[in-house]
Short mmCIF file of C-alpha atoms in Angstrom, two decimals:
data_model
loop_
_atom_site.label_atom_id
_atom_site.label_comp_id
_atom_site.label_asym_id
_atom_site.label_seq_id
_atom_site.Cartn_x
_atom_site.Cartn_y
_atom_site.Cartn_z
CA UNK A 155 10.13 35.84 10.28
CA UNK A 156 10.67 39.94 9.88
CA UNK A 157 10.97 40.17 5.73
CA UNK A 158 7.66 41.28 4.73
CA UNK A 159 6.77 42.78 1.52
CA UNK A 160 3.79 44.47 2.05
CA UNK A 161 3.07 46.86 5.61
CA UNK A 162 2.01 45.75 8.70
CA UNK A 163 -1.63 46.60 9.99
CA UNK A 164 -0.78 45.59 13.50
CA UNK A 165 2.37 47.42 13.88
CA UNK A 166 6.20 46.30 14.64
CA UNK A 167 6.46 42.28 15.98
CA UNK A 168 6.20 42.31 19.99
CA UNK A 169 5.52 38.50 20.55
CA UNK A 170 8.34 36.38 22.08
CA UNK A 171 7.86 33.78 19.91
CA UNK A 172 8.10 34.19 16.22
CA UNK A 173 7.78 31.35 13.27
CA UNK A 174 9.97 30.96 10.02
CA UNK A 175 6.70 31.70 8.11
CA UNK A 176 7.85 35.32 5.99
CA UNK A 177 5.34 37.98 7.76
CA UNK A 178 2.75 40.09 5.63
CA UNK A 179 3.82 38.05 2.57
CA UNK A 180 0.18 37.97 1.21
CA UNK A 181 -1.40 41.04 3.13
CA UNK A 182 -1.45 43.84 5.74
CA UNK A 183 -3.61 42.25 8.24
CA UNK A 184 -2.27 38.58 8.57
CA UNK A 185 1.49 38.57 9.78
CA UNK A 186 1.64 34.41 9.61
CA UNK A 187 -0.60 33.50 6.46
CA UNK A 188 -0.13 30.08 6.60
CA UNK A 189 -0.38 29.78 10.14
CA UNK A 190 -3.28 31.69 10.39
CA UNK A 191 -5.26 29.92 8.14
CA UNK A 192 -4.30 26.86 9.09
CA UNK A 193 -6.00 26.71 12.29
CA UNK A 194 -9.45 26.43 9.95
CA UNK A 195 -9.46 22.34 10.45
CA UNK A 196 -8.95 22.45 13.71
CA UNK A 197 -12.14 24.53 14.18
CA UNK A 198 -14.10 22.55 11.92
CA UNK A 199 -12.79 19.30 13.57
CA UNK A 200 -14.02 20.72 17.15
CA UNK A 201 -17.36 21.50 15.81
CA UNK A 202 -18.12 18.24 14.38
CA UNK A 203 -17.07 16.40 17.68
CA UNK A 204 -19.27 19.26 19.91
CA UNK A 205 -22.37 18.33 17.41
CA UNK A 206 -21.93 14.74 18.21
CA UNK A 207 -21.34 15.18 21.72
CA UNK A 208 -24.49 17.33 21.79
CA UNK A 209 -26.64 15.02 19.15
CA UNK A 210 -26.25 12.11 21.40
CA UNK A 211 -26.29 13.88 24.76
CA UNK A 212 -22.57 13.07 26.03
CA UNK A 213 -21.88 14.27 29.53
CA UNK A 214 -21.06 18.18 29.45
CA UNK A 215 -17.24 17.60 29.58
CA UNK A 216 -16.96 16.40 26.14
CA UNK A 217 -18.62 19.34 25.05
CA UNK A 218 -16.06 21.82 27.05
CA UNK A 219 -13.63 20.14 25.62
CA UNK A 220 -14.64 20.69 22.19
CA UNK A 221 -15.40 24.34 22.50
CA UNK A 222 -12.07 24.45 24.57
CA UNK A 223 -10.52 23.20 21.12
CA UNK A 224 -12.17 25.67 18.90
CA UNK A 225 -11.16 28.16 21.48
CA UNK A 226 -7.65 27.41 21.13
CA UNK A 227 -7.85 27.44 17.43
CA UNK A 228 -9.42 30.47 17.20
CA UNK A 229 -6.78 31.95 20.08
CA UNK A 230 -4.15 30.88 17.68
CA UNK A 231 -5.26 32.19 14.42
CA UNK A 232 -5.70 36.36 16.10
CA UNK A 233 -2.09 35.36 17.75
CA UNK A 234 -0.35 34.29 14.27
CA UNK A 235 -2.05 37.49 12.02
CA UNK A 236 -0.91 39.82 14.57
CA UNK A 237 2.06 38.42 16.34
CA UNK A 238 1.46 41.06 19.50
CA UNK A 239 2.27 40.00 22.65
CA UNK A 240 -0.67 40.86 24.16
CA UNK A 241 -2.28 38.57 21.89
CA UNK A 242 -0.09 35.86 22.47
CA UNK A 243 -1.88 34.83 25.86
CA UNK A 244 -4.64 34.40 23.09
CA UNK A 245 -3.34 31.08 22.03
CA UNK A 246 -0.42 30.23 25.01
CA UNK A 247 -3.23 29.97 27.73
CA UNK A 248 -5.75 28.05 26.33
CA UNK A 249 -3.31 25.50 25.31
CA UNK A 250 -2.60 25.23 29.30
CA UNK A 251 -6.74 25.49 29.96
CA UNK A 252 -6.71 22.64 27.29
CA UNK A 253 -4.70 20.73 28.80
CA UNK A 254 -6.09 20.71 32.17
CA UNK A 255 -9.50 19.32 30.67
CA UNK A 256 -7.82 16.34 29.74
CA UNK A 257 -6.66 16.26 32.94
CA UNK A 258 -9.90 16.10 34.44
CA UNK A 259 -11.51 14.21 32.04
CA UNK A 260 -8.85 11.41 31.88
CA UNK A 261 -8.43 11.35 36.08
CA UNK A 262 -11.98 12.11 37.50
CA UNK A 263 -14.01 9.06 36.91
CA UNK A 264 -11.97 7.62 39.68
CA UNK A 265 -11.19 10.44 41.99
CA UNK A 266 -13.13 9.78 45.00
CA UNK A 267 -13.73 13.74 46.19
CA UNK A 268 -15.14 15.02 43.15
CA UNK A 269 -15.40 18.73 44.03
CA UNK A 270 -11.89 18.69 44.58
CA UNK A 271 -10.57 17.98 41.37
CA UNK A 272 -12.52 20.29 39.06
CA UNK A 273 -12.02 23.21 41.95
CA UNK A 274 -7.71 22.40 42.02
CA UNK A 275 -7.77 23.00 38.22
CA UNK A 276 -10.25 25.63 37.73
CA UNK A 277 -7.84 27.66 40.28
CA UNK A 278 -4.74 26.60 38.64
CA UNK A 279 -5.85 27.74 35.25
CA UNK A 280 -6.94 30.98 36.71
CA UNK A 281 -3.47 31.50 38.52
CA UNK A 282 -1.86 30.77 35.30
CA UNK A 283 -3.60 32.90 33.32
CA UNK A 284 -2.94 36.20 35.70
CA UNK A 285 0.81 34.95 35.88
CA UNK A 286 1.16 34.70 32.01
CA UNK A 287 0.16 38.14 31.48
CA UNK A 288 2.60 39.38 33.67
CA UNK A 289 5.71 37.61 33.03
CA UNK A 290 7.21 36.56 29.62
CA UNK A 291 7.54 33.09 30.00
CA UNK A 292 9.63 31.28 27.25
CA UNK A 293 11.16 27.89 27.78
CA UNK A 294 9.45 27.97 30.88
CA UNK A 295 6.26 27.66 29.04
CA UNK A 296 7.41 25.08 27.05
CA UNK A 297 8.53 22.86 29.79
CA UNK A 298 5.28 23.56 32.02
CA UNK A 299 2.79 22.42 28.84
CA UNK A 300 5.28 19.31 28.05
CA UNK A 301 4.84 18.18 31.96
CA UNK A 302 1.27 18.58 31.44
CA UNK A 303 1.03 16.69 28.20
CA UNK A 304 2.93 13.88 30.10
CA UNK A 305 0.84 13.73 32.77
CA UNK A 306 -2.19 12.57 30.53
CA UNK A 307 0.36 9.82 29.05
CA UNK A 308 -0.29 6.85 31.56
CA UNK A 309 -4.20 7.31 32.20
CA UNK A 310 -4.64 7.18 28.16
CA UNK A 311 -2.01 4.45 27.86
CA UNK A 312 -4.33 2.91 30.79
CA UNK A 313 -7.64 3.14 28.59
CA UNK A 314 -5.78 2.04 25.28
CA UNK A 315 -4.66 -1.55 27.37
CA UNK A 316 -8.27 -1.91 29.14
CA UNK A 317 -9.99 -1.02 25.67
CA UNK A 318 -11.31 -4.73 23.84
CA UNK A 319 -12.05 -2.50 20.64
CA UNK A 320 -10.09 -2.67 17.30
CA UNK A 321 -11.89 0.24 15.95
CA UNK A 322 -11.49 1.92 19.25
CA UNK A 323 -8.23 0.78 19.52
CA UNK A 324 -7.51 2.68 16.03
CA UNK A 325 -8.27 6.07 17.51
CA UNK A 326 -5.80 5.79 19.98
CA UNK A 327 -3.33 5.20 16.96
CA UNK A 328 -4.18 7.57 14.63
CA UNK A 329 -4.05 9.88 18.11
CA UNK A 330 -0.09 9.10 18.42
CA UNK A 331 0.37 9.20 14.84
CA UNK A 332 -1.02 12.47 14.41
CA UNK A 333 0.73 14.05 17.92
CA UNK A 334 4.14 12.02 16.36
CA UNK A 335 4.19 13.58 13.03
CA UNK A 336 3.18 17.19 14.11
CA UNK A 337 6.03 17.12 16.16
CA UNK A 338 8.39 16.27 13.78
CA UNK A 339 7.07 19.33 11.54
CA UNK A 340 7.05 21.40 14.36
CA UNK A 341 10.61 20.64 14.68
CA UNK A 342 11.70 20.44 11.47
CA UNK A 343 10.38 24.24 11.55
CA UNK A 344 12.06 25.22 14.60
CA UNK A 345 15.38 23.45 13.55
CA UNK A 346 16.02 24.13 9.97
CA UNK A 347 14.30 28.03 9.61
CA UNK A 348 16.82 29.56 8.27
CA UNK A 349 18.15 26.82 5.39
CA UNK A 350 14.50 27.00 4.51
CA UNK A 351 14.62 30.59 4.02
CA UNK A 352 16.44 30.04 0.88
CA UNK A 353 14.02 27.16 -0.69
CA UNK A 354 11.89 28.11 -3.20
CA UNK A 355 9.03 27.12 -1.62
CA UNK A 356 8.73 27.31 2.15
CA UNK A 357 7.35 23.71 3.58
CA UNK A 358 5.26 25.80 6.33
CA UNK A 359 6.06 22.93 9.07
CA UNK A 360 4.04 25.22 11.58
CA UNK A 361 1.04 25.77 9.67
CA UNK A 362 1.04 21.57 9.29
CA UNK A 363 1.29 21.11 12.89
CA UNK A 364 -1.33 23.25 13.32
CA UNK A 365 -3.77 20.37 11.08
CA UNK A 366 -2.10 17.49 12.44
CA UNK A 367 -2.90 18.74 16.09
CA UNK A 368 -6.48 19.49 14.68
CA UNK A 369 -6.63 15.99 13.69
CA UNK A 370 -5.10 14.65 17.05
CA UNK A 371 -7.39 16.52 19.44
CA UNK A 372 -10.81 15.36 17.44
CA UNK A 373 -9.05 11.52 17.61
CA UNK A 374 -8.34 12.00 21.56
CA UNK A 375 -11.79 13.49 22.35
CA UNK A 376 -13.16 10.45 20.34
CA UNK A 377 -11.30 7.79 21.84
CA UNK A 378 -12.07 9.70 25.47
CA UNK A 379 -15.55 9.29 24.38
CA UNK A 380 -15.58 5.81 23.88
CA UNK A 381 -13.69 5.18 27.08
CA UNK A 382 -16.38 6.74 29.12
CA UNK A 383 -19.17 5.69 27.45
CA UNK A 384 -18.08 2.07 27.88
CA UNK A 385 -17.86 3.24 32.03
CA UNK A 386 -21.21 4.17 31.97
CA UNK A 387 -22.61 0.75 29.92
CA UNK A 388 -23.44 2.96 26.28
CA UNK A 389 -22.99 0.19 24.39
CA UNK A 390 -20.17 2.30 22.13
CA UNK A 391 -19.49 1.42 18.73
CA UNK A 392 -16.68 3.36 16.16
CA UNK A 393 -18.43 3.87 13.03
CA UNK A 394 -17.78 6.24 9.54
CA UNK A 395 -19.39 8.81 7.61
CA UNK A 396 -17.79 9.03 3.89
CA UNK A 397 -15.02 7.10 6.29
CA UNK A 398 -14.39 9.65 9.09
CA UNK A 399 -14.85 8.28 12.74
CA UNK A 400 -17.10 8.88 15.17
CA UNK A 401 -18.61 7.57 18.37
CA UNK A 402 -22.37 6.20 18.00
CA UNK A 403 -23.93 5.21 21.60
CA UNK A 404 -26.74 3.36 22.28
CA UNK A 405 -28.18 4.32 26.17
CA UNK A 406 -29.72 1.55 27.94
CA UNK A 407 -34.18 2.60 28.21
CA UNK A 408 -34.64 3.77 31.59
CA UNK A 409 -36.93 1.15 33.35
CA UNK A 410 -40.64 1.75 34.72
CA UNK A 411 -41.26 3.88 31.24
CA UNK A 412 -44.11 2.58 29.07
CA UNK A 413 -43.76 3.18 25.44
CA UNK A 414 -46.10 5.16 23.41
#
């Protein structure tokens, strides 16, 4: 949103996309407070899931797709202080790159040409990247990362059915609770920005989905987790620390070994 009170660091607006958070409301160098700082969870989230993923020796995906998380958080914090354009492809293509990891992770423990797969999206990614820098996609964006959100639907709807699990089970839940209510405040944003120009007290629906989606990528990644480990006979379990979920795994003793 253009009223600021203080000056602008990074110069006039040139992103095409612009949120009802007031710009340079609390100082010079962070356009989007709110949704700047928001992103911190998200990051902190990612880490704890790549630390697990590392601690217990998960295959490498899992920890891509954590650092692809904390990627994208950090690409959309330096997008929302600056709001430059050139920035933008900061945060709009690693939400794509994000995206495509699922893809691979959900689909490729039963794609039978296993080169193909990971080569297909690494390309794709690539092309999308060059194509995003050079035109200014809008509600073509949109559309393109909704299609690819929708494409992971029926492989995770697949795992929730096959999954025995309550706790496991409860990921999966808190996972479309967390994508359902984000929505809603990223709507609400979009929708109602300019009768919440007047409130008192903005709501910051943006900065909100930005935790929410924080919340929902750690719950995904840890429901994906349990999913595969199950595959490969880890003997998962769900269990808390001070009440937050993880995945513990427990890898079957490779035979012939004598124990010191």
């Amino acid at each position: 949103m253009a009223d600021s009170v203080v000056s602008s660091f990074w110069g006039p607006v040139t992103s095409t996309v612009e949120l009802c958070e007031k710009n340079y409301t609390h100082s010079s160098y962070i356009a989007e407070f709110y949704n700047t700082i928001s992103n911190a969870p998200c990051i902190l989230l990612a880490l704890v899931g790549l630390i697990n993923a590392l601690r217990q020796r998960f295959e490498k995906r899992f920890s891509v797709l954590h650092i692809s998380n904390m990627i994208l958080a950090i690409g959309s914090m330096i997008f929302h202080a600056t709001l430059q354009h050139v920035l933008q492809q900061s945060d709009e293509t690693p939400m794509v790159w994000e995206m495509l990891l699922y893809l691979y992770v959900l689909y490729s423990p039963d794609w039978h040409y296993r080169s193909t797969m990971p080569t297909f999206l690494f390309l794709y990614g690539a092309a999308f990247a060059v194509a995003h820098s050079l035109v200014r996609f809008r509600i073509g964006f949109k559309v393109h990362y909704i299609v690819l959100c929708l494409l992971c639907v029926p492989r995770m709807y697949k795992y929730y059915i096959q999954t025995k699990d309550v706790a496991a089970k409860r990921l999966a839940k808190l996972y479309v609770a967390t994508i359902f209510l984000g929505t809603l405040c990223w709507l609400f944003d979009r929708i109602f920005c300019k009768k919440l120009s007047h409130w008192y007290m903005n709501p910051q629906g943006h900065a909100w989905w930005h935790v929410l989606m924080g919340f929902n990528s750690y719950f995904a990644n840890a429901f994906l987790m349990f999913c595969r480990a199950q595959q490969l006979g880890w003997k998962p379990q769900v269990v808390h620390l001070f009440g937050f979920p993880y995945v513990k795994i427990q890898k079957p003793k490779k035979k012939g070994v004598t124990a010191r």
